[in-house]
Amino acid sequence: MKRYNPKDIEPKWQRTWAEQNLYAAIDFDSRPKYVMLTEFPYPSGDGLHMGHIREYTYGDILARLKRMEGNNVLYPMGYDAFGLPTENYAIKHRISPQAATERNINTFQSQLESMGYGIDWMRSFRTTDPAYYRWTQWLFLQFFKEGLAYQAEVAINWCPHCKTGLSNEEVINGRHERCDTLVEKRLLKQWLLKITQYAECLLEGLKHVDYPHRIADQQVNWIGRSEGAEINFYDINDEQKKQPITVFTTRPDTLFGATFLVLAPEHPLVSSVTRINHKDTVNAYIKQAQSKTEIERQSEERDKTGVFTGSYAVNPVTSEKIPIWIADYVLGGYGTGAIMAVPAHDERDWEFANKHRLPITRVIKNDDPDDMCTTKPGVMMNSGNFNGMKSAEAIPAIISLVEKEGFGSKKVQYKLRDWIFSRQHYWGEPIPIIHCPDHGAVAVPYNQLPVELPEVAHYEPTDTGESPLSAISDWVNTSCPECGGPAKRETDTMPNWAGSSWYYLRYYDPRNDQEFADPKKLEYWGEVDLYLGGMEHTTLHLLYSRFWHQFLYNQKLVPSPEPYAARRGQGIILAADGSKMSKSKGNVVNPSDIIDSGYGADALRLAIAFLAPYDQTTPWSPESVAGTHRFLQRVWVLTQESLDPSKQGLGEQALEDKIRRATHRAIKNVTEDINHLNFNTAVSALMEFVNELYKLKEQDHFANRLAWNFAITKLLQLIAPFAPHIAEELWSQSGNQGSIHTSQWPEYDNDLLIEGVVTVVVQVNGKLRGTIEVKRDMPEAEVVAQAKVQPRVAAYLKDHAINKAVYVKNRLVNFVLS
């Protein structure tokens, strides 16, 4: 018998599939379409890691199932190659980003092919291809044309290590999500995309897609919709009321309890409201606040610092003077950058008021969960005309009052901020804008796209706030498209999220040089049916791409308002000891090492699927691949033995029935488990099926030839999505024509899932004393009679009177003795 050797069969079938272009999706095919999408990788220098393998293996299992179920499956792959990962790798190895990209993609491509993924490689592309980023630039200009791409001087998150600005979404706990460096704040002129204009659309869209709560809730919380009121206060020295200090509050019903105002250190009115004799103190405080991160400023544990401006405003409903303070726990980038402090109803305001000896006024209502004063003496009471009113009544009443009196209005606000789109590094898509002294920011004409990156000798980022491109005068200096006069190119580049915000659409039409995709192809392929990706991208790539897609839908450039019908997030694979994998710890598992060791890709794929539920973070098990390799050897041996022509004949009908029932049960379990993304239990069902077939082989010796042919054929089809190479090899050895991966997925017969014989447990006084096998649905009297004479049970019944026999149909008999 030929031995199972993955090193022989896996490269052979990978070449065959590539030559046959087996996994090519067909535009406008009559079969139902199914788009299976996984996040395309950054081609870093380290190659594929186990997180990649987990995601792409899950995607491949689903794509293969859907293909065998008769769908026209598109399972594509490309490379998200612009951005910091590649640039940092290039700097470290002293090569150009172009050379780094080419080297790293070659590594990734080789690894992906060695895993045997059923990818349509004919549709592959790189975001760094000018033919691709031409359309990224064109899409940016659509935002610009509609006023959704704009420049503004803003305080941005600055990474001192990567020497570039970051979006809010790229900062986690005050650190750059990629290099873990503590970020700083810098005031720079930046390009922004007006994602805030789509906040409500992004929330509404979540109601019409299949996203798990843990994904949808992250986006909802990040967008942060709040209903309340904007209320205008005025410095008492602003007699003309020209400069309102606007605050937003979700609790306008507590306005009567507002006893002071607090402005963020970066609020634009700080200078004008600060009295001359307080300037030095305020300026020193502002400088101190600038050295702190937003996380530090908002920490609940830290002391609540602040300084008085010397000015007062007037509470519009009590007419009382209230002091205006500056405090760093208020952030300029959130809300209006100013708050009305209601210490009787807010713990943070209460702490601040107590420390700085500020007044506290309690608003009397019946149901205030935030009332800080119920047990605190010495607090002034104020309720205006709302005495005893519940919050649900008081909020609309106070909003009505402020609107009537003209010092405020109802307002819906979002925590979401516009997307900072500029990056001050070289390796990114050039922003296609030309700056003219007379016409300002002008779009590069479409027929001049793409604006290509110039090849440069030095591309390292500077710490000046300018991109390295600004030093390349031959590239920067150009003419204005409007007037033909001297002008300069924009030197900031796009973030690495730009190319990934629309990449799935390019898979539908990857070689189109007339438009980003043919509308007919966009209509045919439609929404991505299932998108697998990392949870860490929920408020980054996933949110950004939904925003781009909704904009494109409003521009009538795509046929659906949402890009992804369903989204799922896989868990992280940790090192065997439960720690995070990292090169510095020496605990990184290289998938290529596992394949090259002799276990092969199929064993690795099965081990990944069997490891844990798909959405759970789990440690890697080094022993798992050896276990799945042994399982594949058992499949190999069983199939080889079944092909032995000497094993023929007629077996017992009862054994034939057991073989067929086991097969139909396996079909049902594996099919349902894959469709529910229960990959680990699907592998378990396959292992149970093989164990059962081995037991039946010992009884039947392959005598029931037709039943065994049926069982082995279905086993190979069921295992094909998980272990495509061995399945294809054994399918071919069995004399089947064509590829197993285009064969029809097996269906189960419900009637054959039911066993004709059942095992009934026999108890005496509730304790297990034996079992009997009887025909399903046998009359109760016959079952009880057989139970009485079961040898072990009979010994317990001897010399005792049976008070009653309790029967649970097809499951249990319990004799209760008197």
PDB file of C-alpha atoms in Angstrom, residues 493-694:
ATOM      1  CA  THR A 493       0.069  60.918   1.284  1.00  0.00           C
ATOM      2  CA  MET A 494      -3.036  58.893   2.076  1.00  0.00           C
ATOM      3  CA  PRO A 495      -3.280  56.551   5.086  1.00  0.00           C
ATOM      4  CA  ASN A 496      -2.817  52.821   4.588  1.00  0.00           C
ATOM      5  CA  TRP A 497      -6.606  52.474   5.083  1.00  0.00           C
ATOM      6  CA  ALA A 498      -7.341  54.282   1.804  1.00  0.00           C
ATOM      7  CA  GLY A 499      -6.684  51.403  -0.592  1.00  0.00           C
ATOM      8  CA  SER A 500      -8.502  48.926   1.642  1.00  0.00           C
ATOM      9  CA  SER A 501     -11.633  51.079   1.863  1.00  0.00           C
ATOM     10  CA  TRP A 502     -12.839  49.905  -1.546  1.00  0.00           C
ATOM     11  CA  TYR A 503     -10.617  46.948  -2.537  1.00  0.00           C
ATOM     12  CA  TYR A 504     -13.416  44.355  -2.513  1.00  0.00           C
ATOM     13  CA  LEU A 505     -15.096  46.211  -5.405  1.00  0.00           C
ATOM     14  CA  ARG A 506     -11.982  45.952  -7.545  1.00  0.00           C
ATOM     15  CA  TYR A 507     -12.065  42.148  -7.283  1.00  0.00           C
ATOM     16  CA  TYR A 508     -15.248  42.324  -9.348  1.00  0.00           C
ATOM     17  CA  ASP A 509     -13.404  43.949 -12.265  1.00  0.00           C
ATOM     18  CA  PRO A 510      -9.642  44.040 -11.570  1.00  0.00           C
ATOM     19  CA  ARG A 511      -8.316  44.898 -15.031  1.00  0.00           C
ATOM     20  CA  ASN A 512     -10.728  47.696 -15.988  1.00  0.00           C
ATOM     21  CA  ASP A 513      -8.788  50.775 -17.104  1.00  0.00           C
ATOM     22  CA  GLN A 514     -11.860  52.893 -17.928  1.00  0.00           C
ATOM     23  CA  GLU A 515     -13.601  52.952 -14.525  1.00  0.00           C
ATOM     24  CA  PHE A 516     -13.026  51.514 -11.052  1.00  0.00           C
ATOM     25  CA  ALA A 517     -15.475  48.701 -11.921  1.00  0.00           C
ATOM     26  CA  ASP A 518     -18.090  47.920 -14.564  1.00  0.00           C
ATOM     27  CA  PRO A 519     -21.551  48.776 -13.140  1.00  0.00           C
ATOM     28  CA  LYS A 520     -22.948  45.540 -14.577  1.00  0.00           C
ATOM     29  CA  LYS A 521     -20.347  43.490 -12.734  1.00  0.00           C
ATOM     30  CA  LEU A 522     -21.007  45.458  -9.553  1.00  0.00           C
ATOM     31  CA  GLU A 523     -24.685  44.629  -9.950  1.00  0.00           C
ATOM     32  CA  TYR A 524     -24.011  40.932 -10.564  1.00  0.00           C
ATOM     33  CA  TRP A 525     -21.675  40.352  -7.610  1.00  0.00           C
ATOM     34  CA  GLY A 526     -23.460  42.781  -5.287  1.00  0.00           C
ATOM     35  CA  GLU A 527     -22.760  42.694  -1.573  1.00  0.00           C
ATOM     36  CA  VAL A 528     -20.020  40.518  -0.131  1.00  0.00           C
ATOM     37  CA  ASP A 529     -21.944  37.542   1.249  1.00  0.00           C
ATOM     38  CA  LEU A 530     -19.588  36.905   4.164  1.00  0.00           C
ATOM     39  CA  TYR A 531     -16.594  38.923   5.333  1.00  0.00           C
ATOM     40  CA  LEU A 532     -14.153  37.390   7.828  1.00  0.00           C
ATOM     41  CA  GLY A 533     -11.657  39.610   9.599  1.00  0.00           C
ATOM     42  CA  GLY A 534      -9.978  40.649  12.789  1.00  0.00           C
ATOM     43  CA  MET A 535     -11.861  42.257  15.660  1.00  0.00           C
ATOM     44  CA  GLU A 536      -9.097  44.878  15.863  1.00  0.00           C
ATOM     45  CA  HIS A 537     -10.332  46.362  12.575  1.00  0.00           C
ATOM     46  CA  THR A 538     -13.929  46.930  13.668  1.00  0.00           C
ATOM     47  CA  THR A 539     -13.530  50.688  14.221  1.00  0.00           C
ATOM     48  CA  LEU A 540     -10.801  51.074  11.606  1.00  0.00           C
ATOM     49  CA  HIS A 541     -11.019  49.373   8.231  1.00  0.00           C
ATOM     50  CA  LEU A 542     -14.561  48.030   8.691  1.00  0.00           C
ATOM     51  CA  LEU A 543     -15.965  51.434   9.631  1.00  0.00           C
ATOM     52  CA  TYR A 544     -13.984  53.264   6.958  1.00  0.00           C
ATOM     53  CA  SER A 545     -15.006  50.907   4.156  1.00  0.00           C
ATOM     54  CA  ARG A 546     -18.671  51.134   5.170  1.00  0.00           C
ATOM     55  CA  PHE A 547     -18.354  54.932   5.030  1.00  0.00           C
ATOM     56  CA  TRP A 548     -16.772  54.879   1.547  1.00  0.00           C
ATOM     57  CA  HIS A 549     -19.384  52.447   0.292  1.00  0.00           C
ATOM     58  CA  GLN A 550     -22.301  54.495   1.600  1.00  0.00           C
ATOM     59  CA  PHE A 551     -20.844  57.573  -0.069  1.00  0.00           C
ATOM     60  CA  LEU A 552     -20.440  55.674  -3.352  1.00  0.00           C
ATOM     61  CA  TYR A 553     -24.037  54.490  -3.051  1.00  0.00           C
ATOM     62  CA  ASN A 554     -25.243  58.077  -2.638  1.00  0.00           C
ATOM     63  CA  GLN A 555     -23.223  58.971  -5.736  1.00  0.00           C
ATOM     64  CA  LYS A 556     -24.977  56.121  -7.595  1.00  0.00           C
ATOM     65  CA  LEU A 557     -21.657  54.380  -8.186  1.00  0.00           C
ATOM     66  CA  VAL A 558     -22.547  51.098  -6.431  1.00  0.00           C
ATOM     67  CA  PRO A 559     -25.884  49.258  -6.337  1.00  0.00           C
ATOM     68  CA  SER A 560     -26.225  48.615  -2.573  1.00  0.00           C
ATOM     69  CA  PRO A 561     -25.965  50.854   0.515  1.00  0.00           C
ATOM     70  CA  GLU A 562     -23.830  48.375   2.489  1.00  0.00           C
ATOM     71  CA  PRO A 563     -20.704  46.536   1.299  1.00  0.00           C
ATOM     72  CA  TYR A 564     -20.976  43.375   3.432  1.00  0.00           C
ATOM     73  CA  ALA A 565     -24.138  41.367   4.036  1.00  0.00           C
ATOM     74  CA  ALA A 566     -22.500  39.555   6.967  1.00  0.00           C
ATOM     75  CA  ARG A 567     -19.334  40.044   8.997  1.00  0.00           C
ATOM     76  CA  ARG A 568     -17.642  37.681  11.443  1.00  0.00           C
ATOM     77  CA  GLY A 569     -14.476  38.197  13.494  1.00  0.00           C
ATOM     78  CA  GLN A 570     -12.080  35.367  14.250  1.00  0.00           C
ATOM     79  CA  GLY A 571     -10.166  35.137  17.515  1.00  0.00           C
ATOM     80  CA  ILE A 572      -6.423  35.529  18.009  1.00  0.00           C
ATOM     81  CA  ILE A 573      -3.999  32.611  18.208  1.00  0.00           C
ATOM     82  CA  LEU A 574      -1.627  32.996  21.145  1.00  0.00           C
ATOM     83  CA  ALA A 575       1.603  31.173  21.895  1.00  0.00           C
ATOM     84  CA  ALA A 576       1.360  27.766  23.557  1.00  0.00           C
ATOM     85  CA  ASP A 577       1.842  29.347  27.001  1.00  0.00           C
ATOM     86  CA  GLY A 578      -1.017  31.797  26.428  1.00  0.00           C
ATOM     87  CA  SER A 579       1.213  34.822  25.807  1.00  0.00           C
ATOM     88  CA  LYS A 580       1.158  36.944  22.677  1.00  0.00           C
ATOM     89  CA  MET A 581       3.377  35.646  19.878  1.00  0.00           C
ATOM     90  CA  SER A 582       6.331  37.927  19.196  1.00  0.00           C
ATOM     91  CA  LYS A 583       9.787  37.643  17.658  1.00  0.00           C
ATOM     92  CA  SER A 584      11.395  39.074  20.786  1.00  0.00           C
ATOM     93  CA  LYS A 585       9.971  36.218  22.858  1.00  0.00           C
ATOM     94  CA  GLY A 586      10.982  33.634  20.268  1.00  0.00           C
ATOM     95  CA  ASN A 587       7.537  32.033  20.345  1.00  0.00           C
ATOM     96  CA  VAL A 588       6.299  32.824  16.836  1.00  0.00           C
ATOM     97  CA  VAL A 589       4.962  29.783  14.971  1.00  0.00           C
ATOM     98  CA  ASN A 590       5.889  29.860  11.276  1.00  0.00           C
ATOM     99  CA  PRO A 591       3.307  27.964   9.189  1.00  0.00           C
ATOM    100  CA  SER A 592       5.936  27.188   6.539  1.00  0.00           C
ATOM    101  CA  ASP A 593       7.998  25.318   9.125  1.00  0.00           C
ATOM    102  CA  ILE A 594       5.034  23.068   9.901  1.00  0.00           C
ATOM    103  CA  ILE A 595       4.396  22.307   6.236  1.00  0.00           C
ATOM    104  CA  ASP A 596       8.071  21.653   5.518  1.00  0.00           C
ATOM    105  CA  SER A 597       8.422  19.374   8.542  1.00  0.00           C
ATOM    106  CA  GLY A 598       6.452  16.700   6.720  1.00  0.00           C
ATOM    107  CA  TYR A 599       3.048  17.200   8.326  1.00  0.00           C
ATOM    108  CA  GLY A 600       1.839  19.141   5.294  1.00  0.00           C
ATOM    109  CA  ALA A 601      -0.731  21.882   4.702  1.00  0.00           C
ATOM    110  CA  ASP A 602      -3.773  19.622   5.116  1.00  0.00           C
ATOM    111  CA  ALA A 603      -2.778  18.656   8.658  1.00  0.00           C
ATOM    112  CA  LEU A 604      -2.158  22.320   9.518  1.00  0.00           C
ATOM    113  CA  ARG A 605      -5.511  23.364   8.063  1.00  0.00           C
ATOM    114  CA  LEU A 606      -7.310  20.682  10.081  1.00  0.00           C
ATOM    115  CA  ALA A 607      -5.432  21.647  13.246  1.00  0.00           C
ATOM    116  CA  ILE A 608      -6.452  25.292  12.807  1.00  0.00           C
ATOM    117  CA  ALA A 609     -10.090  24.323  12.264  1.00  0.00           C
ATOM    118  CA  PHE A 610     -10.072  21.905  15.228  1.00  0.00           C
ATOM    119  CA  LEU A 611      -8.275  24.266  17.615  1.00  0.00           C
ATOM    120  CA  ALA A 612     -11.236  26.153  19.146  1.00  0.00           C
ATOM    121  CA  PRO A 613     -14.482  27.910  18.207  1.00  0.00           C
ATOM    122  CA  TYR A 614     -13.647  30.346  15.413  1.00  0.00           C
ATOM    123  CA  ASP A 615     -14.330  33.530  17.394  1.00  0.00           C
ATOM    124  CA  GLN A 616     -12.356  32.614  20.507  1.00  0.00           C
ATOM    125  CA  THR A 617      -8.828  33.700  21.332  1.00  0.00           C
ATOM    126  CA  THR A 618      -6.899  30.515  22.012  1.00  0.00           C
ATOM    127  CA  PRO A 619      -3.334  29.287  22.599  1.00  0.00           C
ATOM    128  CA  TRP A 620      -1.641  27.292  19.868  1.00  0.00           C
ATOM    129  CA  SER A 621      -1.259  23.583  20.519  1.00  0.00           C
ATOM    130  CA  PRO A 622       2.015  22.229  19.039  1.00  0.00           C
ATOM    131  CA  GLU A 623       0.691  18.670  19.374  1.00  0.00           C
ATOM    132  CA  SER A 624      -2.435  19.383  17.349  1.00  0.00           C
ATOM    133  CA  VAL A 625      -0.788  19.076  13.919  1.00  0.00           C
ATOM    134  CA  ALA A 626       0.670  15.686  14.787  1.00  0.00           C
ATOM    135  CA  GLY A 627      -2.820  14.583  15.821  1.00  0.00           C
ATOM    136  CA  THR A 628      -4.519  15.760  12.645  1.00  0.00           C
ATOM    137  CA  HIS A 629      -1.714  14.209  10.572  1.00  0.00           C
ATOM    138  CA  ARG A 630      -2.438  10.820  12.230  1.00  0.00           C
ATOM    139  CA  PHE A 631      -6.119  11.304  11.470  1.00  0.00           C
ATOM    140  CA  LEU A 632      -5.351  11.908   7.788  1.00  0.00           C
ATOM    141  CA  GLN A 633      -3.209   8.770   7.747  1.00  0.00           C
ATOM    142  CA  ARG A 634      -6.229   6.826   9.016  1.00  0.00           C
ATOM    143  CA  VAL A 635      -8.372   8.288   6.222  1.00  0.00           C
ATOM    144  CA  TRP A 636      -5.665   7.362   3.713  1.00  0.00           C
ATOM    145  CA  VAL A 637      -5.389   3.751   4.953  1.00  0.00           C
ATOM    146  CA  LEU A 638      -9.157   3.262   5.164  1.00  0.00           C
ATOM    147  CA  THR A 639      -9.636   4.519   1.595  1.00  0.00           C
ATOM    148  CA  GLN A 640      -6.744   2.432   0.235  1.00  0.00           C
ATOM    149  CA  GLU A 641      -8.144  -0.697   1.888  1.00  0.00           C
ATOM    150  CA  SER A 642     -11.612  -0.009   0.510  1.00  0.00           C
ATOM    151  CA  LEU A 643     -10.135   0.082  -3.012  1.00  0.00           C
ATOM    152  CA  ASP A 644      -8.727  -3.458  -2.672  1.00  0.00           C
ATOM    153  CA  PRO A 645     -10.601  -5.472  -5.349  1.00  0.00           C
ATOM    154  CA  SER A 646     -10.282  -8.692  -3.327  1.00  0.00           C
ATOM    155  CA  LYS A 647     -12.647  -7.281  -0.689  1.00  0.00           C
ATOM    156  CA  GLN A 648     -16.003  -7.998  -2.316  1.00  0.00           C
ATOM    157  CA  GLY A 649     -19.154  -9.831  -1.446  1.00  0.00           C
ATOM    158  CA  LEU A 650     -22.518  -9.477   0.235  1.00  0.00           C
ATOM    159  CA  GLY A 651     -22.532  -8.529   3.888  1.00  0.00           C
ATOM    160  CA  GLU A 652     -25.221  -8.494   6.488  1.00  0.00           C
ATOM    161  CA  GLN A 653     -28.112  -6.125   5.862  1.00  0.00           C
ATOM    162  CA  ALA A 654     -27.892  -4.801   9.434  1.00  0.00           C
ATOM    163  CA  LEU A 655     -24.267  -3.764   8.922  1.00  0.00           C
ATOM    164  CA  GLU A 656     -25.083  -2.137   5.589  1.00  0.00           C
ATOM    165  CA  ASP A 657     -27.780  -0.103   7.327  1.00  0.00           C
ATOM    166  CA  LYS A 658     -25.296   0.982  10.000  1.00  0.00           C
ATOM    167  CA  ILE A 659     -22.763   2.111   7.383  1.00  0.00           C
ATOM    168  CA  ARG A 660     -25.363   4.179   5.544  1.00  0.00           C
ATOM    169  CA  ARG A 661     -26.817   5.660   8.733  1.00  0.00           C
ATOM    170  CA  ALA A 662     -23.354   6.668   9.957  1.00  0.00           C
ATOM    171  CA  THR A 663     -22.671   8.327   6.616  1.00  0.00           C
ATOM    172  CA  HIS A 664     -25.908  10.320   6.551  1.00  0.00           C
ATOM    173  CA  ARG A 665     -25.382  11.378  10.158  1.00  0.00           C
ATOM    174  CA  ALA A 666     -21.886  12.646   9.287  1.00  0.00           C
ATOM    175  CA  ILE A 667     -23.196  14.545   6.253  1.00  0.00           C
ATOM    176  CA  LYS A 668     -25.791  16.297   8.414  1.00  0.00           C
ATOM    177  CA  ASN A 669     -23.382  17.189  11.216  1.00  0.00           C
ATOM    178  CA  VAL A 670     -20.528  18.440   9.029  1.00  0.00           C
ATOM    179  CA  THR A 671     -22.804  20.451   6.719  1.00  0.00           C
ATOM    180  CA  GLU A 672     -24.610  22.187   9.568  1.00  0.00           C
ATOM    181  CA  ASP A 673     -21.417  22.826  11.511  1.00  0.00           C
ATOM    182  CA  ILE A 674     -19.606  24.485   8.590  1.00  0.00           C
ATOM    183  CA  ASN A 675     -22.602  26.654   7.756  1.00  0.00           C
ATOM    184  CA  HIS A 676     -22.728  27.807  11.388  1.00  0.00           C
ATOM    185  CA  LEU A 677     -18.936  28.380  11.403  1.00  0.00           C
ATOM    186  CA  ASN A 678     -18.512  25.598  13.979  1.00  0.00           C
ATOM    187  CA  PHE A 679     -15.366  24.364  12.276  1.00  0.00           C
ATOM    188  CA  ASN A 680     -13.991  22.613  15.351  1.00  0.00           C
ATOM    189  CA  THR A 681     -17.104  20.482  15.861  1.00  0.00           C
ATOM    190  CA  ALA A 682     -17.211  19.731  12.127  1.00  0.00           C
ATOM    191  CA  VAL A 683     -13.718  18.230  12.390  1.00  0.00           C
ATOM    192  CA  SER A 684     -14.827  16.343  15.501  1.00  0.00           C
ATOM    193  CA  ALA A 685     -17.774  14.922  13.538  1.00  0.00           C
ATOM    194  CA  LEU A 686     -15.376  13.780  10.792  1.00  0.00           C
ATOM    195  CA  MET A 687     -13.160  12.059  13.339  1.00  0.00           C
ATOM    196  CA  GLU A 688     -16.153  10.314  14.918  1.00  0.00           C
ATOM    197  CA  PHE A 689     -17.278   9.192  11.475  1.00  0.00           C
ATOM    198  CA  VAL A 690     -13.867   7.696  10.669  1.00  0.00           C
ATOM    199  CA  ASN A 691     -13.764   5.951  14.062  1.00  0.00           C
ATOM    200  CA  GLU A 692     -17.191   4.477  13.391  1.00  0.00           C
ATOM    201  CA  LEU A 693     -16.157   3.284   9.932  1.00  0.00           C
ATOM    202  CA  TYR A 694     -13.106   1.533  11.395  1.00  0.00           C
TER     203      TYR A 694
END
